[in-house]
Amino acid sequence: MDQPHPTPPSPLAPQSHSLLTDRFGWRPLAADAGHVRERATDLFVRTFGTRPISCGHAPGRVNIIGDHTDYAGGSAAPMAIQLRTAVVAKLTNDGMVSVVTEWAGHEVPAGSRSYSRAWKDITPAAFAGPNVTKTWAAYAIGAAACAAQTGWLRKCGLQLAIASDIPVGAGLSSSAALEVATIGACVGLSKLNPTISRVPELAQRAEHLYAGVPCGIMDQLICTLGSPGGLILINFATGKKLDVSVAPGLAFVVAHSGVSHNLVATAYADRRAKIESALQIICRGTGRKYPTLMQAISRISDVDLVDADDPEAVPLVAHVLAESRLTRDFCVSISDGDAAAAGAYMTESHESLKKDYKVSCPELDAMVEFACALPGVHGARMSGGGFGGCIVALCDDEACGAVEHALRTGGRSPLVFRAVPSEGLEVETLNA
Ligand code: GLA
């Protein structure tokens, strides 16, 4: 599975590196994403004095359209991107799980970039319990623990080293990439031949149980199954996935709003709880029976919402309904090359996230407005969980450089890049 990584045609412009490092403590992004595996291997050798045996290599993602739909049975169309996380691993016999990261992000202060704990003490309560200080290590150790529970990994002892080009807190799925890459590294150590289709579910379980975040499964799915061919349209009620290519001449540009979305776990959990009770209210109102809440959304109509007349529940359900419809229409337009329609769907989606679902923030709104006014841009929206993080804009290929420059300078975005569709999880066995 060792495949060469394409060099992204438009890596971050050199002048944005100092901004990144100054304002957020992020490391400059490498132009060649394949470097992350070498960095993880070097870190492993320096830390543990031996060479790793396997590597899991997973991308970040930008969600092009369809947010806050995955846990409600709607649709989304995310895309894996060229920024990647590598986790290298080796089994030991000391009964410990030891993990080290090179991340220079503000979440990982110097002095706390390594973590070690006995396998027997690794439980969800030890990482996500009520009085536990949250640690970045929960994502990697939780993923390894879920791989072990499934029988994919022997619990004799484990060493892991992490390197990443995905900025933390940017809404580009650094967490899911870490979980998926860790499970990939465990798969590389396994004597079994585990199926890749189970990776997203295990990674999501790790995030729920060990990081304490009740996320949907979109990020773990795209980080595992992403493809250089384009986006994946996912229907979360049925689990069906469809590859969607982007017509030639169009490009996606990602720009950070300047607001980190690190501390949003509580707001996210709140939205998730609210949509579940909103769906129950609407379902009760229709008098019809639905097998599960995840299947309800595809059977609820706009008329049901008018009838429900519930000022809190209606906008939330209306968002999931509209967003899922926009996602499906967008996928047709983007592959047909109807840029004007595709862009309009993206901008409409942003309005729904802002007004109905209320997960945007003034900085995201301002960045979307700024992007939409640029020549060559067809539409833009916030991407991911919201409350900060990035926007994504659809633009003409030939306008891409000017759009990136304008977002960096006039838009004052600390992180701007053209998103290149990329391979999902890769697992490699390394030469000892
Ligand atoms: C986060 C979650 C996903 C999804 C998005 C919003 O990224 O991890 O499951 O809910 O927010 O679309």
Short mmCIF file of C-alpha atoms and ligand atoms in Angstrom, two decimals:
data_model
loop_
_atom_site.label_atom_id
_atom_site.label_comp_id
_atom_site.label_asym_id
_atom_site.label_seq_id
_atom_site.Cartn_x
_atom_site.Cartn_y
_atom_site.Cartn_z
CA MET A 1 0.00 0.00 0.00
CA ASP A 2 3.05 2.26 0.01
CA GLN A 3 2.09 4.82 -2.60
CA PRO A 4 3.91 7.98 -3.60
CA HIS A 5 2.24 11.18 -2.42
CA PRO A 6 1.63 13.79 -5.09
CA THR A 7 3.23 17.13 -4.36
CA PRO A 8 0.37 19.59 -3.87
CA PRO A 9 0.33 22.08 -6.72
CA SER A 10 -0.28 24.95 -4.36
CA PRO A 11 1.39 24.51 -0.98
CA LEU A 12 1.13 27.32 1.54
CA ALA A 13 2.86 30.46 0.40
CA PRO A 14 6.12 30.93 2.29
CA GLN A 15 5.07 34.29 3.73
CA SER A 16 2.21 32.70 5.70
CA HIS A 17 4.56 30.46 7.68
CA SER A 18 5.72 33.09 10.15
CA LEU A 19 2.13 34.21 10.68
CA LEU A 20 1.10 30.67 11.49
CA THR A 21 3.93 30.13 13.90
CA ASP A 22 3.49 33.52 15.57
CA ARG A 23 -0.25 33.53 16.03
CA PHE A 24 -1.11 29.93 16.69
CA GLY A 25 2.13 28.12 17.37
CA TRP A 26 1.47 25.90 14.36
CA ARG A 27 4.41 24.41 12.54
CA PRO A 28 4.88 25.45 8.93
CA LEU A 29 3.18 22.99 6.62
CA ALA A 30 5.53 20.88 4.56
CA ALA A 31 5.20 21.14 0.80
CA ASP A 32 5.71 17.40 0.46
CA ALA A 33 3.15 15.59 2.61
CA GLY A 34 5.23 12.37 2.40
CA HIS A 35 7.66 13.93 4.87
CA VAL A 36 5.38 13.24 7.82
CA ARG A 37 6.21 9.54 7.81
CA GLU A 38 9.94 10.31 7.88
CA ARG A 39 9.46 12.82 10.71
CA ALA A 40 7.42 10.29 12.72
CA THR A 41 10.09 7.64 12.15
CA ASP A 42 12.91 10.00 13.22
CA LEU A 43 10.99 10.94 16.36
CA PHE A 44 10.36 7.27 17.13
CA VAL A 45 14.05 6.38 16.77
CA ARG A 46 15.16 9.38 18.87
CA THR A 47 12.62 8.58 21.61
CA PHE A 48 12.66 4.80 21.82
CA GLY A 49 16.11 4.00 20.41
CA THR A 50 14.71 1.43 17.99
CA ARG A 51 12.99 1.48 14.59
CA PRO A 52 9.18 1.27 14.15
CA ILE A 53 7.61 -1.64 12.31
CA SER A 54 4.46 -0.12 10.85
CA CYS A 55 2.99 3.20 9.75
CA GLY A 56 -0.58 4.45 9.44
CA HIS A 57 -0.89 7.56 7.28
CA ALA A 58 -4.18 9.48 7.14
CA PRO A 59 -5.33 12.78 5.63
CA GLY A 60 -7.19 15.72 7.13
CA ARG A 61 -10.40 16.76 5.39
CA VAL A 62 -12.36 19.76 4.31
CA ASN A 63 -16.09 19.32 4.32
CA ILE A 64 -17.22 20.89 1.06
CA ILE A 65 -20.93 20.82 1.95
CA GLY A 66 -23.28 19.09 4.42
CA ASP A 67 -22.47 20.05 8.01
CA HIS A 68 -24.20 18.87 11.17
CA THR A 69 -26.04 16.27 9.15
CA ASP A 70 -24.01 13.12 9.88
CA TYR A 71 -25.42 12.41 13.35
CA ALA A 72 -28.94 13.26 12.16
CA GLY A 73 -29.22 10.89 9.19
CA GLY A 74 -28.63 13.54 6.49
CA SER A 75 -26.02 13.81 3.71
CA ALA A 76 -22.58 15.41 3.35
CA ALA A 77 -19.84 15.63 0.71
CA PRO A 78 -16.40 15.87 2.37
CA MET A 79 -13.00 15.68 0.65
CA ALA A 80 -9.72 14.28 2.01
CA ILE A 81 -6.89 16.82 1.64
CA GLN A 82 -3.14 16.75 1.11
CA LEU A 83 -2.24 17.53 4.75
CA ARG A 84 -1.57 14.28 6.58
CA THR A 85 -0.80 12.64 9.92
CA ALA A 86 1.58 9.70 10.25
CA VAL A 87 1.69 7.34 13.22
CA VAL A 88 4.52 4.80 13.41
CA ALA A 89 4.40 1.89 15.82
CA LYS A 90 6.08 -1.16 17.32
CA LEU A 91 4.96 -3.83 19.79
CA THR A 92 6.92 -4.27 23.04
CA ASN A 93 6.71 -6.69 25.97
CA ASP A 94 6.63 -4.18 28.84
CA GLY A 95 2.85 -3.91 29.21
CA MET A 96 3.00 -0.13 28.61
CA VAL A 97 1.56 2.11 25.90
CA SER A 98 4.01 4.95 25.21
CA VAL A 99 3.26 7.71 22.74
CA VAL A 100 5.24 10.76 21.63
CA THR A 101 4.22 13.61 19.31
CA GLU A 102 6.17 16.30 17.49
CA TRP A 103 3.13 18.61 17.32
CA ALA A 104 4.09 22.16 18.10
CA GLY A 105 0.46 23.26 18.39
CA HIS A 106 -0.65 25.23 21.44
CA GLU A 107 -2.55 22.16 22.66
CA VAL A 108 0.72 20.34 23.20
CA PRO A 109 3.08 22.48 25.27
CA ALA A 110 6.75 21.54 25.36
CA GLY A 111 7.34 19.03 28.15
CA SER A 112 4.03 17.23 27.61
CA ARG A 113 4.65 15.76 24.20
CA SER A 114 5.05 12.25 25.48
CA TYR A 115 2.67 10.08 27.48
CA SER A 116 2.95 6.61 28.93
CA ARG A 117 0.50 4.40 30.77
CA ALA A 118 0.16 0.70 31.59
CA TRP A 119 -2.28 -1.16 29.32
CA LYS A 120 -4.17 -2.38 32.39
CA ASP A 121 -4.90 1.26 33.40
CA ILE A 122 -6.20 2.32 30.00
CA THR A 123 -9.94 2.72 30.40
CA PRO A 124 -12.41 5.30 29.03
CA ALA A 125 -12.85 6.69 32.57
CA ALA A 126 -9.11 7.38 32.85
CA PHE A 127 -9.25 9.66 29.78
CA ALA A 128 -12.76 11.02 29.50
CA GLY A 129 -14.00 10.75 33.10
CA PRO A 130 -15.63 13.81 34.72
CA ASN A 131 -12.59 15.02 36.71
CA VAL A 132 -9.91 14.08 34.23
CA THR A 133 -7.69 16.68 32.55
CA LYS A 134 -8.11 16.13 28.82
CA THR A 135 -4.98 15.15 26.93
CA TRP A 136 -4.14 14.96 23.20
CA ALA A 137 -2.88 11.42 23.90
CA ALA A 138 -6.49 10.26 24.43
CA TYR A 139 -7.06 10.23 20.65
CA ALA A 140 -4.11 7.95 19.88
CA ILE A 141 -4.33 5.75 22.97
CA GLY A 142 -8.12 5.51 22.64
CA ALA A 143 -7.76 4.41 19.02
CA ALA A 144 -5.16 1.78 19.98
CA ALA A 145 -7.43 0.57 22.81
CA CYS A 146 -10.38 0.22 20.41
CA ALA A 147 -8.16 -1.70 17.95
CA ALA A 148 -7.10 -3.99 20.82
CA GLN A 149 -10.70 -4.56 21.99
CA THR A 150 -11.54 -5.70 18.48
CA GLY A 151 -8.67 -8.18 18.55
CA TRP A 152 -6.59 -6.30 15.99
CA LEU A 153 -3.73 -5.65 18.43
CA ARG A 154 -2.05 -7.68 21.16
CA LYS A 155 -1.97 -5.90 24.52
CA CYS A 156 1.65 -6.80 25.27
CA GLY A 157 3.01 -3.26 25.00
CA LEU A 158 3.05 -0.55 22.33
CA GLN A 159 5.23 2.38 21.27
CA LEU A 160 3.80 5.10 18.99
CA ALA A 161 5.22 8.28 17.45
CA ILE A 162 3.08 10.93 15.74
CA ALA A 163 3.95 13.56 13.14
CA SER A 164 1.41 15.77 11.41
CA ASP A 165 0.97 18.61 8.95
CA ILE A 166 -2.68 19.13 9.93
CA PRO A 167 -3.10 22.23 12.09
CA VAL A 168 -4.90 21.59 15.39
CA GLY A 169 -8.13 23.51 16.00
CA ALA A 170 -8.58 24.52 12.35
CA GLY A 171 -11.61 22.29 11.75
CA LEU A 172 -9.60 20.15 9.30
CA SER A 173 -10.09 16.90 11.27
CA SER A 174 -6.72 16.60 12.95
CA SER A 175 -8.44 14.39 15.59
CA ALA A 176 -10.01 11.94 13.16
CA ALA A 177 -6.77 11.74 11.13
CA LEU A 178 -4.88 10.85 14.32
CA GLU A 179 -7.40 8.18 15.32
CA VAL A 180 -7.49 6.67 11.83
CA ALA A 181 -3.69 6.77 11.38
CA THR A 182 -3.22 5.11 14.79
CA ILE A 183 -5.63 2.31 13.92
CA GLY A 184 -3.77 1.96 10.60
CA ALA A 185 -0.47 1.60 12.46
CA CYS A 186 -2.07 -1.08 14.70
CA VAL A 187 -3.37 -2.88 11.60
CA GLY A 188 0.22 -2.91 10.29
CA LEU A 189 1.28 -4.75 13.48
CA SER A 190 -1.59 -7.21 13.36
CA LYS A 191 -1.26 -10.83 12.34
CA LEU A 192 -4.86 -10.70 11.13
CA ASN A 193 -6.02 -9.03 7.96
CA PRO A 194 -8.60 -6.60 9.33
CA THR A 195 -11.03 -4.98 6.94
CA ILE A 196 -10.59 -1.27 6.30
CA SER A 197 -14.35 -0.72 6.31
CA ARG A 198 -14.40 -1.15 10.11
CA VAL A 199 -11.79 1.57 10.73
CA PRO A 200 -14.18 4.58 10.75
CA GLU A 201 -16.48 2.98 13.33
CA LEU A 202 -13.54 2.09 15.62
CA ALA A 203 -12.06 5.59 15.28
CA GLN A 204 -15.43 7.16 16.12
CA ARG A 205 -15.73 4.87 19.14
CA ALA A 206 -12.31 6.08 20.32
CA GLU A 207 -13.41 9.70 20.07
CA HIS A 208 -16.67 9.04 21.96
CA LEU A 209 -15.19 6.89 24.73
CA TYR A 210 -11.66 8.24 25.23
CA ALA A 211 -11.84 11.88 24.06
CA GLY A 212 -15.41 12.37 25.29
CA VAL A 213 -16.64 14.05 22.06
CA PRO A 214 -19.98 12.69 20.72
CA CYS A 215 -19.00 13.26 17.07
CA GLY A 216 -20.76 11.84 14.01
CA ILE A 217 -18.85 9.54 11.66
CA MET A 218 -18.19 11.84 8.69
CA ASP A 219 -14.60 12.75 9.59
CA GLN A 220 -13.50 9.19 10.34
CA LEU A 221 -15.12 7.96 7.11
CA ILE A 222 -13.44 10.48 4.83
CA CYS A 223 -10.04 10.22 6.58
CA THR A 224 -10.19 6.47 5.95
CA LEU A 225 -11.80 6.28 2.52
CA GLY A 226 -10.81 9.61 0.86
CA SER A 227 -9.77 9.51 -2.77
CA PRO A 228 -7.63 11.65 -5.08
CA GLY A 229 -10.61 11.50 -7.46
CA GLY A 230 -12.60 14.13 -5.55
CA LEU A 231 -15.38 14.23 -2.95
CA ILE A 232 -17.44 11.44 -1.43
CA LEU A 233 -21.19 11.94 -1.14
CA ILE A 234 -22.34 10.10 1.97
CA ASN A 235 -25.91 9.32 2.98
CA PHE A 236 -25.65 8.71 6.73
CA ALA A 237 -29.08 7.11 7.03
CA THR A 238 -28.34 4.37 4.52
CA GLY A 239 -24.52 4.34 4.71
CA LYS A 240 -24.36 4.63 0.89
CA LYS A 241 -21.32 6.43 -0.59
CA LEU A 242 -20.78 7.83 -4.04
CA ASP A 243 -17.56 9.21 -5.56
CA VAL A 244 -18.09 12.71 -6.94
CA SER A 245 -15.53 14.23 -9.29
CA VAL A 246 -14.97 17.95 -9.63
CA ALA A 247 -15.34 19.27 -13.19
CA PRO A 248 -12.10 20.59 -14.71
CA GLY A 249 -11.40 24.29 -14.26
CA LEU A 250 -12.71 24.50 -10.68
CA ALA A 251 -10.84 24.55 -7.37
CA PHE A 252 -11.49 24.73 -3.62
CA VAL A 253 -9.61 27.23 -1.48
CA VAL A 254 -9.58 26.87 2.30
CA ALA A 255 -9.05 29.89 4.58
CA HIS A 256 -8.86 29.95 8.37
CA SER A 257 -11.14 32.46 10.09
CA GLY A 258 -8.51 33.19 12.75
CA VAL A 259 -10.70 31.69 15.49
CA SER A 260 -9.58 28.33 16.80
CA HIS A 261 -12.43 25.89 17.22
CA ASN A 262 -10.72 23.90 19.99
CA LEU A 263 -13.12 24.52 22.82
CA VAL A 264 -16.33 23.59 21.08
CA ALA A 265 -16.94 20.10 22.40
CA THR A 266 -19.67 21.33 24.76
CA ALA A 267 -21.44 23.43 22.10
CA TYR A 268 -21.23 20.48 19.68
CA ALA A 269 -22.69 18.06 22.23
CA ASP A 270 -25.45 20.57 22.93
CA ARG A 271 -26.42 20.80 19.22
CA ARG A 272 -26.40 17.04 18.93
CA ALA A 273 -28.67 16.60 21.96
CA LYS A 274 -31.00 19.33 20.68
CA ILE A 275 -31.41 17.88 17.17
CA GLU A 276 -32.21 14.48 18.64
CA SER A 277 -34.99 15.89 20.79
CA ALA A 278 -36.15 18.15 17.90
CA LEU A 279 -36.45 15.10 15.63
CA GLN A 280 -38.46 13.32 18.31
CA ILE A 281 -40.84 16.28 18.61
CA ILE A 282 -41.36 16.47 14.83
CA CYS A 283 -41.78 12.70 14.52
CA ARG A 284 -44.38 12.64 17.30
CA GLY A 285 -46.21 15.50 15.54
CA THR A 286 -46.47 13.58 12.26
CA GLY A 287 -48.01 10.59 14.03
CA ARG A 288 -45.97 8.30 11.78
CA LYS A 289 -43.56 5.64 13.06
CA TYR A 290 -39.85 5.75 12.14
CA PRO A 291 -37.56 2.76 12.68
CA THR A 292 -34.74 4.98 14.07
CA LEU A 293 -34.13 8.71 14.37
CA MET A 294 -31.35 8.43 11.77
CA GLN A 295 -33.95 7.26 9.27
CA ALA A 296 -36.55 9.85 10.20
CA ILE A 297 -35.06 12.82 8.35
CA SER A 298 -35.55 11.36 4.88
CA ARG A 299 -39.26 10.86 5.62
CA ILE A 300 -40.00 14.28 7.09
CA SER A 301 -41.29 16.96 4.70
CA ASP A 302 -41.35 20.75 4.79
CA VAL A 303 -45.11 20.48 5.39
CA ASP A 304 -44.47 18.46 8.57
CA LEU A 305 -42.30 21.34 9.79
CA VAL A 306 -45.01 23.93 9.13
CA ASP A 307 -47.50 21.73 10.99
CA ALA A 308 -45.11 21.26 13.93
CA ASP A 309 -44.97 24.99 14.66
CA ASP A 310 -42.26 24.52 17.31
CA PRO A 311 -39.93 27.57 17.33
CA GLU A 312 -36.95 25.65 18.74
CA ALA A 313 -37.21 22.31 17.00
CA VAL A 314 -38.25 23.48 13.51
CA PRO A 315 -35.12 25.51 12.53
CA LEU A 316 -32.81 22.66 13.58
CA VAL A 317 -34.65 20.01 11.59
CA ALA A 318 -35.15 22.48 8.72
CA HIS A 319 -31.36 22.88 8.56
CA VAL A 320 -30.71 19.13 8.28
CA LEU A 321 -33.41 18.78 5.62
CA ALA A 322 -32.20 21.77 3.57
CA GLU A 323 -28.51 20.98 4.01
CA SER A 324 -28.96 17.41 2.81
CA ARG A 325 -30.91 18.57 -0.24
CA LEU A 326 -28.30 21.24 -1.03
CA THR A 327 -25.57 18.61 -0.70
CA ARG A 328 -27.15 16.29 -3.23
CA ASP A 329 -27.87 19.15 -5.69
CA PHE A 330 -24.34 20.49 -5.22
CA CYS A 331 -22.82 17.12 -6.13
CA VAL A 332 -24.69 17.07 -9.45
CA SER A 333 -23.64 20.66 -10.26
CA ILE A 334 -19.99 20.29 -9.32
CA SER A 335 -19.47 17.23 -11.48
CA ASP A 336 -21.43 18.79 -14.37
CA GLY A 337 -19.30 21.95 -14.15
CA ASP A 338 -22.22 24.26 -13.29
CA ALA A 339 -20.07 26.46 -11.08
CA ALA A 340 -22.68 29.18 -10.56
CA ALA A 341 -25.24 26.71 -9.18
CA ALA A 342 -22.67 24.79 -7.09
CA GLY A 343 -21.38 28.04 -5.57
CA ALA A 344 -24.92 29.25 -4.81
CA TYR A 345 -25.67 25.97 -2.97
CA MET A 346 -22.55 26.46 -0.83
CA THR A 347 -23.49 30.01 0.11
CA GLU A 348 -27.06 28.95 0.88
CA SER A 349 -25.69 26.20 3.10
CA HIS A 350 -23.68 28.78 5.05
CA GLU A 351 -26.83 30.82 5.66
CA SER A 352 -28.62 27.75 7.01
CA LEU A 353 -25.72 26.93 9.37
CA LYS A 354 -25.65 30.54 10.52
CA LYS A 355 -29.36 31.29 10.90
CA ASP A 356 -31.04 27.97 11.58
CA TYR A 357 -28.37 25.80 13.18
CA LYS A 358 -26.45 28.70 14.76
CA VAL A 359 -22.97 27.18 14.59
CA SER A 360 -21.20 30.00 12.73
CA CYS A 361 -19.48 33.01 14.30
CA PRO A 362 -18.86 36.62 13.14
CA GLU A 363 -15.33 35.85 11.92
CA LEU A 364 -16.54 32.93 9.75
CA ASP A 365 -19.40 35.06 8.38
CA ALA A 366 -17.01 37.90 7.54
CA MET A 367 -14.57 35.55 5.80
CA VAL A 368 -17.39 33.99 3.74
CA GLU A 369 -18.67 37.42 2.74
CA PHE A 370 -15.15 38.58 1.83
CA ALA A 371 -14.50 35.45 -0.27
CA CYS A 372 -17.84 35.65 -2.10
CA ALA A 373 -17.04 39.20 -3.27
CA LEU A 374 -13.74 38.16 -4.93
CA PRO A 375 -13.58 37.81 -8.74
CA GLY A 376 -13.62 34.15 -9.79
CA VAL A 377 -15.31 32.92 -6.56
CA HIS A 378 -18.68 31.20 -7.08
CA GLY A 379 -19.63 30.65 -3.44
CA ALA A 380 -18.27 29.94 0.03
CA ARG A 381 -19.28 28.49 3.39
CA MET A 382 -17.98 27.55 6.79
CA SER A 383 -16.69 23.98 6.90
CA GLY A 384 -16.88 21.42 9.71
CA GLY A 385 -18.19 21.79 13.25
CA GLY A 386 -18.14 25.61 13.19
CA PHE A 387 -17.74 28.20 16.00
CA GLY A 388 -14.39 29.02 14.31
CA GLY A 389 -12.03 27.08 12.08
CA CYS A 390 -12.04 27.37 8.28
CA ILE A 391 -14.20 28.43 5.37
CA VAL A 392 -14.07 26.80 1.94
CA ALA A 393 -14.60 28.73 -1.30
CA LEU A 394 -15.32 27.38 -4.79
CA CYS A 395 -13.38 29.30 -7.43
CA ASP A 396 -12.17 29.12 -11.00
CA ASP A 397 -8.88 27.34 -11.34
CA GLU A 398 -7.31 30.31 -13.06
CA ALA A 399 -8.41 32.70 -10.28
CA CYS A 400 -7.09 30.46 -7.53
CA GLY A 401 -3.73 32.23 -6.95
CA ALA A 402 -5.35 35.67 -6.78
CA VAL A 403 -8.11 34.38 -4.46
CA GLU A 404 -5.54 32.82 -2.11
CA HIS A 405 -3.54 36.06 -2.09
CA ALA A 406 -6.63 38.18 -1.38
CA LEU A 407 -7.78 35.96 1.49
CA ARG A 408 -4.32 36.14 3.04
CA THR A 409 -3.86 39.88 2.67
CA GLY A 410 -7.25 41.68 2.54
CA GLY A 411 -9.05 38.86 4.37
CA ARG A 412 -6.20 38.56 6.93
CA SER A 413 -6.53 34.79 7.08
CA PRO A 414 -3.61 33.17 8.93
CA LEU A 415 -3.88 29.96 6.89
CA VAL A 416 -4.87 29.74 3.22
CA PHE A 417 -4.34 26.87 0.80
CA ARG A 418 -5.84 25.19 -2.22
CA ALA A 419 -7.32 21.85 -1.13
CA VAL A 420 -6.16 18.95 -3.28
CA PRO A 421 -8.25 15.74 -3.09
CA SER A 422 -6.13 13.00 -1.59
CA GLU A 423 -5.87 9.34 -0.70
CA GLY A 424 -7.43 8.11 2.56
CA LEU A 425 -5.75 5.82 5.06
CA GLU A 426 -2.54 4.12 3.94
CA VAL A 427 -0.87 1.36 5.95
CA GLU A 428 2.75 0.44 5.44
CA THR A 429 5.14 -2.06 6.91
CA LEU A 430 8.49 -0.37 7.45
CA ASN A 431 11.92 -1.90 6.97
CA ALA A 432 13.32 -2.69 10.39
C1 GLA B 1 -17.32 17.68 13.45
C2 GLA B 1 -17.73 16.23 13.74
C3 GLA B 1 -18.42 15.59 12.55
C4 GLA B 1 -19.53 16.48 11.98
C5 GLA B 1 -19.04 17.92 11.81
C6 GLA B 1 -20.13 18.85 11.40
O1 GLA B 1 -16.31 17.72 12.49
O2 GLA B 1 -16.62 15.46 14.10
O3 GLA B 1 -18.92 14.32 12.89
O4 GLA B 1 -20.67 16.42 12.78
O5 GLA B 1 -18.44 18.42 12.99
O6 GLA B 1 -20.60 18.51 10.14
#
